[in-house]
Short mmCIF file of C-alpha atoms and ligand atoms in Angstrom, two decimals:
data_model
loop_
_atom_site.label_atom_id
_atom_site.label_comp_id
_atom_site.label_asym_id
_atom_site.label_seq_id
_atom_site.Cartn_x
_atom_site.Cartn_y
_atom_site.Cartn_z
CA UNK R 1114 133.08 58.54 -49.24
CA UNK R 1115 135.62 59.77 -51.77
CA UNK R 1116 136.02 63.55 -51.93
CA UNK R 1117 138.71 63.40 -54.63
CA UNK R 1118 137.80 64.45 -58.12
CA UNK R 1119 138.76 62.19 -61.02
CA UNK R 1120 141.30 63.22 -63.66
CA UNK R 1121 138.47 63.78 -66.11
CA UNK R 1122 136.47 65.92 -63.69
CA UNK R 1123 139.55 68.05 -62.96
CA UNK R 1124 140.14 68.50 -66.69
CA UNK R 1125 136.56 69.64 -67.27
CA UNK R 1126 136.80 72.04 -64.34
CA UNK R 1127 140.05 73.51 -65.71
CA UNK R 1128 138.65 73.81 -69.25
CA UNK R 1129 135.56 75.66 -67.97
CA UNK R 1130 137.77 77.89 -65.78
CA UNK R 1131 140.03 78.80 -68.71
CA UNK R 1132 137.07 79.44 -70.98
CA UNK R 1133 135.42 81.70 -68.39
CA UNK R 1134 138.63 83.70 -67.87
CA UNK R 1135 139.49 84.03 -71.54
CA UNK R 1136 136.11 84.29 -73.23
CA UNK R 1137 133.54 85.42 -70.67
CA UNK R 1138 135.42 87.85 -68.46
CA UNK R 1139 136.58 90.41 -71.09
CA UNK R 1140 133.14 91.98 -71.80
CA UNK R 1141 131.04 90.77 -68.91
CA UNK R 1142 130.54 94.30 -67.52
CA UNK R 1143 129.44 95.64 -70.91
CA UNK R 1144 127.02 92.74 -71.51
CA UNK R 1145 125.46 93.41 -68.11
CA UNK R 1146 125.20 97.14 -68.83
CA UNK R 1147 123.71 96.68 -72.32
CA UNK R 1148 121.65 93.55 -71.61
CA UNK R 1149 123.61 91.84 -74.39
CA UNK R 1150 123.25 88.10 -74.85
CA UNK R 1151 126.64 86.30 -75.03
CA UNK R 1152 125.96 84.91 -78.51
CA UNK R 1153 129.52 84.07 -79.56
CA UNK R 1154 130.42 82.72 -76.13
CA UNK R 1155 127.37 80.46 -76.00
CA UNK R 1156 128.27 79.15 -79.46
CA UNK R 1157 131.74 78.24 -78.16
CA UNK R 1158 130.23 76.64 -75.07
CA UNK R 1159 128.24 74.43 -77.41
CA UNK R 1160 131.40 73.45 -79.28
CA UNK R 1161 133.05 72.56 -75.95
CA UNK R 1162 130.19 70.24 -75.05
CA UNK R 1163 128.95 72.47 -72.22
CA UNK R 1164 125.37 72.72 -73.45
CA UNK R 1165 124.53 69.01 -73.43
CA UNK R 1166 127.03 67.84 -70.85
CA UNK R 1167 125.21 64.79 -69.54
CA UNK R 1168 123.51 63.70 -72.76
CA UNK R 1169 124.54 60.48 -74.47
CA UNK R 1170 127.00 61.23 -77.32
CA UNK R 1171 124.68 59.38 -79.72
CA UNK R 1172 122.31 62.37 -79.30
CA UNK R 1173 125.04 64.97 -79.63
CA UNK R 1174 125.89 65.25 -75.92
CA UNK R 1175 129.19 65.05 -74.06
CA UNK R 1176 128.26 61.98 -71.97
CA UNK R 1177 129.66 63.37 -68.72
CA UNK R 1178 128.50 62.84 -65.15
CA UNK R 1179 126.53 65.31 -63.05
CA UNK R 1180 129.47 66.18 -60.76
CA UNK R 1181 131.34 67.42 -63.84
CA UNK R 1182 128.28 69.51 -64.64
CA UNK R 1183 128.36 71.09 -61.15
CA UNK R 1184 132.08 71.81 -61.54
CA UNK R 1185 131.69 73.42 -64.96
CA UNK R 1186 128.62 75.41 -63.89
CA UNK R 1187 130.50 76.79 -60.88
CA UNK R 1188 133.40 77.97 -63.05
CA UNK R 1189 131.14 79.62 -65.65
CA UNK R 1190 128.94 81.28 -63.00
CA UNK R 1191 131.98 82.59 -61.09
CA UNK R 1192 132.62 84.90 -64.00
CA UNK R 1193 129.30 85.29 -65.80
CA UNK R 1194 126.05 84.19 -64.16
CA UNK R 1195 124.12 85.09 -67.30
CA UNK R 1196 126.04 82.61 -69.44
CA UNK R 1197 125.58 80.10 -66.62
CA UNK R 1198 121.79 80.26 -66.68
CA UNK R 1199 121.74 79.77 -70.44
CA UNK R 1200 123.85 76.67 -69.84
CA UNK R 1201 121.71 75.46 -66.94
CA UNK R 1202 118.39 75.78 -68.75
CA UNK R 1203 119.68 74.10 -71.90
CA UNK R 1204 121.31 71.23 -69.99
CA UNK R 1205 118.84 70.60 -67.19
CA UNK R 1206 115.41 71.81 -68.20
CA UNK R 1207 115.61 71.08 -71.90
CA UNK R 1208 118.13 68.35 -72.76
CA UNK R 1209 117.79 66.23 -69.61
CA UNK R 1210 113.99 66.18 -69.88
CA UNK R 1211 114.08 65.25 -73.56
CA UNK R 1212 116.69 62.54 -73.05
CA UNK R 1213 114.71 60.93 -70.25
CA UNK R 1214 111.15 61.29 -71.52
CA UNK R 1215 111.02 62.13 -75.24
CA UNK R 1216 110.33 59.61 -78.02
CA UNK R 1217 113.19 58.37 -80.20
CA UNK R 1218 111.96 60.56 -83.08
CA UNK R 1219 111.84 63.61 -80.82
CA UNK R 1220 115.36 62.88 -79.56
CA UNK R 1221 116.78 62.63 -83.06
CA UNK R 1222 114.98 65.73 -84.31
CA UNK R 1223 115.24 68.03 -81.29
CA UNK R 1224 117.62 66.72 -78.65
CA UNK R 1225 120.56 66.19 -81.01
CA UNK R 1226 120.86 69.83 -82.20
CA UNK R 1227 120.14 71.08 -78.66
CA UNK R 1228 122.69 68.90 -76.89
CA UNK R 1229 125.41 69.66 -79.44
CA UNK R 1230 124.77 73.38 -78.94
CA UNK R 1231 123.80 74.03 -82.58
CA UNK R 1232 120.62 75.61 -81.23
CA UNK R 1233 119.42 76.40 -77.73
CA UNK R 1234 116.17 75.63 -75.99
CA UNK R 1235 113.80 77.14 -73.45
CA UNK R 1236 111.39 75.76 -70.87
CA UNK R 1237 108.04 77.52 -70.59
CA UNK R 1238 106.10 76.75 -67.44
CA UNK R 1239 105.62 80.11 -65.65
CA UNK R 1240 102.70 82.32 -66.53
CA UNK R 1241 101.50 85.77 -65.46
CA UNK R 1242 99.19 84.08 -62.94
CA UNK R 1243 101.00 80.78 -62.34
CA UNK R 1244 104.57 80.80 -61.08
CA UNK R 1245 104.92 78.89 -57.82
CA UNK R 1246 101.41 77.44 -58.13
CA UNK R 1247 102.37 75.55 -61.25
CA UNK R 1248 99.23 73.41 -61.50
CA UNK R 1249 97.14 76.55 -62.18
CA UNK R 1250 98.14 76.68 -65.83
CA UNK R 1251 96.00 79.05 -67.92
CA UNK R 1252 97.67 78.20 -71.23
CA UNK R 1253 95.45 75.70 -73.01
CA UNK R 1254 96.16 73.02 -75.60
CA UNK R 1255 92.90 71.84 -77.11
CA UNK R 1256 92.93 68.36 -78.60
CA UNK R 1257 91.89 68.67 -82.25
CA UNK R 1258 92.58 65.13 -83.39
CA UNK R 1259 95.97 65.06 -85.04
CA UNK R 1260 97.12 68.33 -83.50
CA UNK R 1261 96.66 70.51 -80.39
CA UNK R 1262 95.63 74.15 -80.56
CA UNK R 1263 97.84 76.11 -78.18
CA UNK R 1264 96.69 79.42 -76.67
CA UNK R 1265 98.07 81.49 -73.82
CA UNK R 1266 100.96 83.52 -72.45
CA UNK R 1267 104.15 82.40 -70.72
CA UNK R 1268 106.27 84.78 -68.63
CA UNK R 1269 109.91 85.20 -67.60
CA UNK R 1270 111.18 82.56 -70.00
CA UNK R 1271 114.97 82.23 -69.96
CA UNK R 1272 116.42 81.98 -73.51
CA UNK R 1273 112.97 83.17 -74.65
CA UNK R 1274 114.29 85.37 -77.45
CA UNK R 1275 117.14 83.17 -78.60
CA UNK R 1276 115.80 79.62 -78.43
CA UNK R 1277 114.89 77.60 -81.48
CA UNK R 1278 112.85 75.00 -79.59
CA UNK R 1279 110.60 75.50 -76.56
CA UNK R 1280 109.17 72.99 -74.13
CA UNK R 1281 105.74 74.41 -73.36
CA UNK R 1282 103.52 73.22 -70.53
CA UNK R 1283 99.78 73.63 -71.07
CA UNK R 1284 96.42 72.52 -69.74
CA UNK R 1285 94.54 70.12 -72.00
CA UNK R 1286 91.76 69.10 -69.60
CA UNK R 1287 91.10 71.43 -66.64
CA UNK R 1288 88.71 68.89 -65.05
CA UNK R 1289 91.63 66.56 -64.47
CA UNK R 1290 93.69 69.29 -62.74
CA UNK R 1291 97.41 68.40 -62.86
CA UNK R 1292 96.66 65.11 -64.62
CA UNK R 1293 95.19 67.17 -67.47
CA UNK R 1294 98.47 69.00 -68.15
CA UNK R 1295 100.78 68.16 -71.06
CA UNK R 1296 104.24 69.19 -72.25
CA UNK R 1297 104.90 69.98 -75.91
CA UNK R 1298 107.88 70.76 -78.09
CA UNK R 1299 107.16 73.95 -80.00
CA UNK R 1300 109.35 75.37 -82.75
CA UNK R 1301 110.15 79.04 -83.08
CA UNK R 1302 108.57 80.43 -86.21
CA UNK R 1303 105.38 78.41 -86.08
CA UNK R 1304 102.33 80.41 -87.08
CA UNK R 1305 100.68 82.13 -84.13
CA UNK R 1306 103.78 81.90 -81.90
CA UNK R 1307 105.24 85.25 -80.99
CA UNK R 1308 108.16 86.11 -78.73
CA UNK R 1309 106.96 88.94 -76.49
CA UNK R 1310 108.58 91.67 -74.48
CA UNK R 1311 112.17 91.33 -73.22
CA UNK R 1312 112.39 91.90 -69.47
CA UNK R 1313 114.64 94.68 -68.12
CA UNK R 1314 116.09 92.83 -65.12
CA UNK R 1315 117.94 93.59 -61.89
CA UNK R 1316 120.53 90.89 -62.57
CA UNK R 1317 121.59 88.18 -65.04
CA UNK R 1318 121.13 90.96 -67.56
CA UNK R 1319 123.15 89.21 -70.26
CA UNK R 1320 120.56 86.45 -70.36
CA UNK R 1321 117.50 86.75 -72.46
CA UNK R 1322 114.16 86.68 -70.60
CA UNK R 1323 110.92 87.08 -72.52
CA UNK R 1324 107.22 86.46 -72.45
CA UNK R 1325 105.87 84.10 -75.11
CA UNK R 1326 102.49 84.46 -76.78
CA UNK R 1327 100.61 81.55 -78.33
CA UNK R 1328 97.65 82.40 -80.49
CA UNK R 1329 96.04 79.34 -82.09
CA UNK R 1330 99.38 77.61 -82.62
CA UNK R 1331 98.96 74.17 -84.20
CA UNK R 1332 101.17 71.67 -82.38
CA UNK R 1333 101.35 68.24 -84.03
CA UNK R 1334 100.34 65.32 -81.81
CA UNK R 1335 103.80 63.79 -82.19
CA UNK R 1336 105.25 66.83 -80.38
CA UNK R 1337 103.57 65.96 -77.08
CA UNK R 1338 106.13 64.57 -74.61
CA UNK R 1339 105.08 61.28 -73.04
CA UNK R 1340 101.60 59.92 -72.42
CA UNK R 1341 98.52 62.15 -72.29
CA UNK R 1342 98.41 63.92 -68.90
CA UNK R 1343 102.11 63.45 -68.13
CA UNK R 1344 103.05 67.14 -68.46
CA UNK R 1345 102.97 68.17 -64.81
CA UNK R 1346 104.95 65.17 -63.59
CA UNK R 1347 107.35 65.81 -66.46
CA UNK R 1348 107.82 69.44 -65.35
CA UNK R 1349 108.38 68.44 -61.72
CA UNK R 1350 110.93 65.75 -62.66
CA UNK R 1351 112.78 68.16 -64.92
CA UNK R 1352 112.81 70.90 -62.27
CA UNK R 1353 114.33 68.54 -59.72
CA UNK R 1354 117.39 68.28 -61.97
CA UNK R 1355 117.19 71.96 -62.89
CA UNK R 1356 117.59 72.84 -59.23
CA UNK R 1357 121.06 71.24 -59.23
CA UNK R 1358 121.98 73.52 -62.12
CA UNK R 1359 120.73 76.67 -60.36
CA UNK R 1360 122.32 75.57 -57.07
CA UNK R 1361 125.63 75.29 -58.96
CA UNK R 1362 125.09 78.67 -60.55
CA UNK R 1363 124.50 80.15 -57.08
CA UNK R 1364 127.61 78.35 -55.83
CA UNK R 1365 129.63 79.89 -58.66
CA UNK R 1366 128.34 83.40 -57.96
CA UNK R 1367 129.25 82.95 -54.28
CA UNK R 1368 132.71 81.55 -54.92
CA UNK R 1369 133.43 84.22 -57.55
CA UNK R 1370 132.54 86.99 -55.09
CA UNK R 1371 134.51 85.28 -52.31
CA UNK R 1372 137.66 85.00 -54.43
CA UNK R 1373 137.50 88.69 -55.34
CA UNK R 1374 136.86 89.69 -51.71
CA UNK R 1375 139.75 87.53 -50.48
CA UNK R 1376 142.15 89.00 -53.05
CA UNK R 1377 141.06 92.52 -52.20
CA UNK R 1378 141.37 91.92 -48.45
CA UNK R 1379 144.94 90.69 -48.90
CA UNK R 1380 146.04 93.83 -50.74
CA UNK R 1381 143.92 96.71 -49.47
CA UNK R 1382 145.44 98.45 -46.49
CA UNK R 1383 143.64 100.30 -43.70
CA UNK R 1384 144.93 101.30 -40.29
CA UNK R 1385 148.50 100.39 -41.36
CA UNK R 1386 147.81 96.78 -42.34
CA UNK R 1387 146.08 94.66 -45.01
CA UNK R 1388 142.41 94.53 -44.10
CA UNK R 1389 142.45 90.72 -43.87
CA UNK R 1390 144.40 91.24 -40.65
CA UNK R 1391 141.36 92.90 -39.11
CA UNK R 1392 139.19 90.29 -37.49
CA UNK R 1393 136.00 92.00 -38.69
CA UNK R 1394 137.06 91.19 -42.26
CA UNK R 1395 138.77 87.86 -41.58
CA UNK R 1396 135.66 86.47 -39.88
CA UNK R 1397 133.48 87.45 -42.82
CA UNK R 1398 135.86 85.55 -45.13
CA UNK R 1399 135.89 82.56 -42.78
CA UNK R 1400 132.09 82.40 -42.87
CA UNK R 1401 132.06 82.70 -46.64
CA UNK R 1402 134.62 79.91 -47.12
CA UNK R 1403 132.74 77.58 -44.78
CA UNK R 1404 129.33 78.24 -46.30
CA UNK R 1405 130.60 77.91 -49.87
CA UNK R 1406 132.20 74.57 -49.04
CA UNK R 1407 128.94 73.36 -47.49
CA UNK R 1408 126.96 74.53 -50.54
CA UNK R 1409 129.39 72.71 -52.84
CA UNK R 1410 128.94 69.49 -50.83
CA UNK R 1411 125.15 69.74 -51.17
CA UNK R 1412 125.53 70.22 -54.93
CA UNK R 1413 127.84 67.20 -55.16
CA UNK R 1414 125.46 65.08 -53.07
CA UNK R 1415 122.49 65.89 -55.30
CA UNK R 1416 124.62 65.31 -58.42
CA UNK R 1417 125.85 61.91 -57.18
CA UNK R 1418 122.31 60.89 -56.28
CA UNK R 1419 121.13 61.91 -59.74
CA UNK R 1420 123.82 59.79 -61.39
CA UNK R 1421 122.87 56.88 -59.12
CA UNK R 1422 119.28 57.18 -60.39
CA UNK R 1423 117.89 58.15 -56.97
CA UNK R 1424 115.00 60.50 -56.24
CA UNK R 1425 116.65 63.93 -56.13
CA UNK R 1426 113.63 66.04 -55.22
CA UNK R 1427 114.89 66.54 -51.65
CA UNK R 1428 118.63 66.79 -52.30
CA UNK R 1429 118.15 69.10 -55.31
CA UNK R 1430 115.86 71.37 -53.29
CA UNK R 1431 118.28 71.45 -50.34
CA UNK R 1432 121.19 72.31 -52.63
CA UNK R 1433 119.26 75.13 -54.27
CA UNK R 1434 117.79 76.50 -51.05
CA UNK R 1435 121.15 76.63 -49.31
CA UNK R 1436 123.42 77.65 -52.20
CA UNK R 1437 121.13 80.51 -53.22
CA UNK R 1438 121.14 81.85 -49.63
CA UNK R 1439 124.94 81.55 -49.57
CA UNK R 1440 125.14 83.41 -52.90
CA UNK R 1441 123.07 86.25 -51.50
CA UNK R 1442 124.93 86.46 -48.17
CA UNK R 1443 128.38 86.14 -49.74
CA UNK R 1444 127.85 88.74 -52.42
CA UNK R 1445 126.47 91.27 -49.93
CA UNK R 1446 129.53 90.76 -47.72
CA UNK R 1447 131.87 90.88 -50.73
CA UNK R 1448 130.50 94.33 -51.56
CA UNK R 1449 130.93 95.34 -47.92
CA UNK R 1450 134.56 94.18 -47.84
CA UNK R 1451 135.28 96.17 -51.01
CA UNK R 1452 133.77 99.31 -49.41
CA UNK R 1453 133.23 102.12 -51.91
CA UNK R 1454 134.95 100.13 -54.68
CA UNK R 1455 132.38 97.38 -54.23
CA UNK R 1456 129.62 99.76 -55.15
CA UNK R 1457 130.97 100.49 -58.64
CA UNK R 1458 130.73 98.25 -61.69
CA UNK R 1459 134.46 97.84 -62.34
CA UNK R 1460 134.95 95.61 -59.31
CA UNK R 1461 132.31 93.04 -60.38
CA UNK R 1462 130.89 92.31 -56.92
CA UNK R 1463 127.90 94.66 -57.23
CA UNK R 1464 126.87 92.75 -60.39
CA UNK R 1465 127.29 89.46 -58.55
CA UNK R 1466 125.05 90.74 -55.75
CA UNK R 1467 122.36 91.63 -58.30
CA UNK R 1468 122.83 88.30 -60.11
CA UNK R 1469 122.57 86.30 -56.88
CA UNK R 1470 119.00 87.36 -56.09
CA UNK R 1471 117.36 85.45 -58.93
CA UNK R 1472 118.74 82.14 -57.67
CA UNK R 1473 116.30 82.45 -54.75
CA UNK R 1474 113.41 82.96 -57.16
CA UNK R 1475 113.57 80.95 -60.39
CA UNK R 1476 113.15 77.20 -60.80
CA UNK R 1477 111.18 77.30 -57.55
CA UNK R 1478 111.49 80.06 -54.97
CA UNK R 1479 113.21 79.35 -51.65
CA UNK R 1480 109.74 79.02 -50.13
CA UNK R 1481 108.85 76.34 -52.72
CA UNK R 1482 112.10 74.49 -51.91
CA UNK R 1483 111.01 74.43 -48.27
CA UNK R 1484 107.65 72.95 -49.31
CA UNK R 1485 109.45 70.25 -51.29
CA UNK R 1486 111.90 69.49 -48.46
CA UNK R 1487 109.31 69.52 -45.68
CA UNK R 1488 106.96 67.24 -47.62
CA UNK R 1489 109.84 64.88 -48.30
CA UNK R 1490 111.01 64.65 -44.67
CA UNK R 1491 107.42 64.29 -43.44
CA UNK R 1492 106.89 61.18 -45.58
N1 CAA N 2415 109.31 65.78 -57.94
C1 CAA N 2415 108.54 64.87 -58.57
N2 CAA N 2415 107.20 64.91 -58.54
C2 CAA N 2415 106.63 65.92 -57.85
C3 CAA N 2415 107.38 66.91 -57.18
C4 CAA N 2415 108.78 66.81 -57.25
N3 CAA N 2415 109.60 67.70 -56.65
N4 CAA N 2415 106.53 67.78 -56.60
C5 CAA N 2415 105.29 67.36 -56.90
N5 CAA N 2415 105.36 66.25 -57.67
C6 CAA N 2415 104.25 65.45 -58.21
C7 CAA N 2415 103.45 64.78 -57.09
O1 CAA N 2415 104.01 63.53 -56.78
C8 CAA N 2415 102.08 64.65 -57.74
O2 CAA N 2415 102.10 63.59 -58.67
P1 CAA N 2415 101.00 62.41 -58.65
O3 CAA N 2415 99.66 63.05 -58.61
O4 CAA N 2415 101.30 61.64 -59.90
O5 CAA N 2415 101.29 61.65 -57.40
C9 CAA N 2415 101.99 65.92 -58.57
O6 CAA N 2415 103.32 66.35 -58.83
C10 CAA N 2415 101.21 67.04 -57.90
O7 CAA N 2415 101.84 67.27 -56.67
P2 CAA N 2415 101.24 68.18 -55.53
O8 CAA N 2415 99.84 67.78 -55.23
O9 CAA N 2415 102.23 68.17 -54.42
O10 CAA N 2415 101.18 69.60 -56.25
P3 CAA N 2415 101.06 71.05 -55.65
O11 CAA N 2415 100.08 71.80 -56.45
O12 CAA N 2415 100.87 70.99 -54.17
O13 CAA N 2415 102.49 71.73 -56.03
C11 CAA N 2415 104.78 72.25 -55.89
C12 CAA N 2415 103.68 71.18 -55.79
C13 CAA N 2415 106.01 71.58 -55.33
C14 CAA N 2415 104.48 73.49 -55.10
C15 CAA N 2415 104.97 72.60 -57.39
O14 CAA N 2415 103.85 73.29 -57.90
C16 CAA N 2415 106.22 73.38 -57.68
O15 CAA N 2415 107.31 72.84 -57.72
N6 CAA N 2415 106.09 74.72 -57.93
C17 CAA N 2415 107.19 75.54 -58.34
C18 CAA N 2415 107.29 75.58 -59.82
C19 CAA N 2415 108.60 76.13 -60.29
O16 CAA N 2415 109.65 75.67 -59.89
N7 CAA N 2415 108.53 77.11 -61.20
C20 CAA N 2415 109.71 77.66 -61.77
C21 CAA N 2415 109.49 77.93 -63.20
S1 CAA N 2415 110.67 77.28 -64.29
C22 CAA N 2415 111.91 78.43 -64.41
O17 CAA N 2415 112.14 79.20 -63.54
C23 CAA N 2415 112.68 78.30 -65.66
C24 CAA N 2415 113.64 79.32 -66.07
O18 CAA N 2415 113.48 79.88 -67.14
C25 CAA N 2415 114.90 79.53 -65.31
#
């Protein structure tokens, strides 16, 4: 097993690190405070190839491997977890699903602008009454011959207010349960499609989370992804990859908080010495460093398995389950190490603690990851 990164991977990591320091850090506190989407920064991320990292260059992507994606995600999330989720959704839930399962026409029309970052996409599975229990879709898509009539509401959709294209999961035949579910590409601006309320969130406040309302929206037949009834399996396959993205986001939040805590502990003095010399603090940092390294290894494992074309349901779920727990634990301890300073915005770690929580909830809660893992190991 080779733990060394290639020249190219190191370059991508450095480019993402520089970008995060120079472009994301300056107003990250203000964006969090004002719930401001990082429009200019996301545009630049697109130009750098960060929004379609693993997509074939013939469809506007950067043609990189999944380990590079983990590395870049970690660097972006270290500084701005909101920008990181925009990146994760566009790469993993939107572009990767389209590249693997969409028709050639759909790839040319939709994937190419999405992967090159000219526009961004969203993935709409969750509903007011169907989050974890994803087969219980209430949104319907009635087959009307050459189009489907889409009706329903989607909730908590990342990039909901800024996306141009949406992958929408809907029930076409309730009798068939999950085999009666389909996935569609829906364009913003289509008649009957309305972007609903923007959520006022605990964390990742720079990202844009909305409900979506579909009221008799006509979706052309050619916008269905894959064969009739493929939508649920499509969503599950896409989420497996998405979980690597969120695991890497969690990893970045954890390592960002750790680096700040370490720096603080080396300079802050109490009882006549730097606080890192107190074992109570040093042991916290030792735990953080160990857990972050383990989380990174799980992300790399899932990424390597993805690139090798293996089933990543188990490894993706393990990476997300563990990294999100590490993000939560690390950020709480980073606030603790900073003491009173940690509780104010200027020191960043309180934002990181708020940002960390969502990584245990979206793209499958930690409890769902345990269902996926336990079913896999029981096989
Ligand atoms: N990978 C591939 N296929 C899977 C799968 C996985 N991880 N999990 C289930 N499937 C397949 C099964 O093989 C089965 O397919 P076949 O019938 O063809 O064999 C089908 O899906 C149904 O499987 P189950 O009977 O196991 O379904 P279930 O109702 O018991 O639910 C579940 C399975 C794992 C709990 C699933 O519902 C799930 O993952 N729920 C969580 C959904 C989720 O992650 N939501 C997050 C929303 S997206 C988001 O957060 C986006 C954002 O904006 C950030």
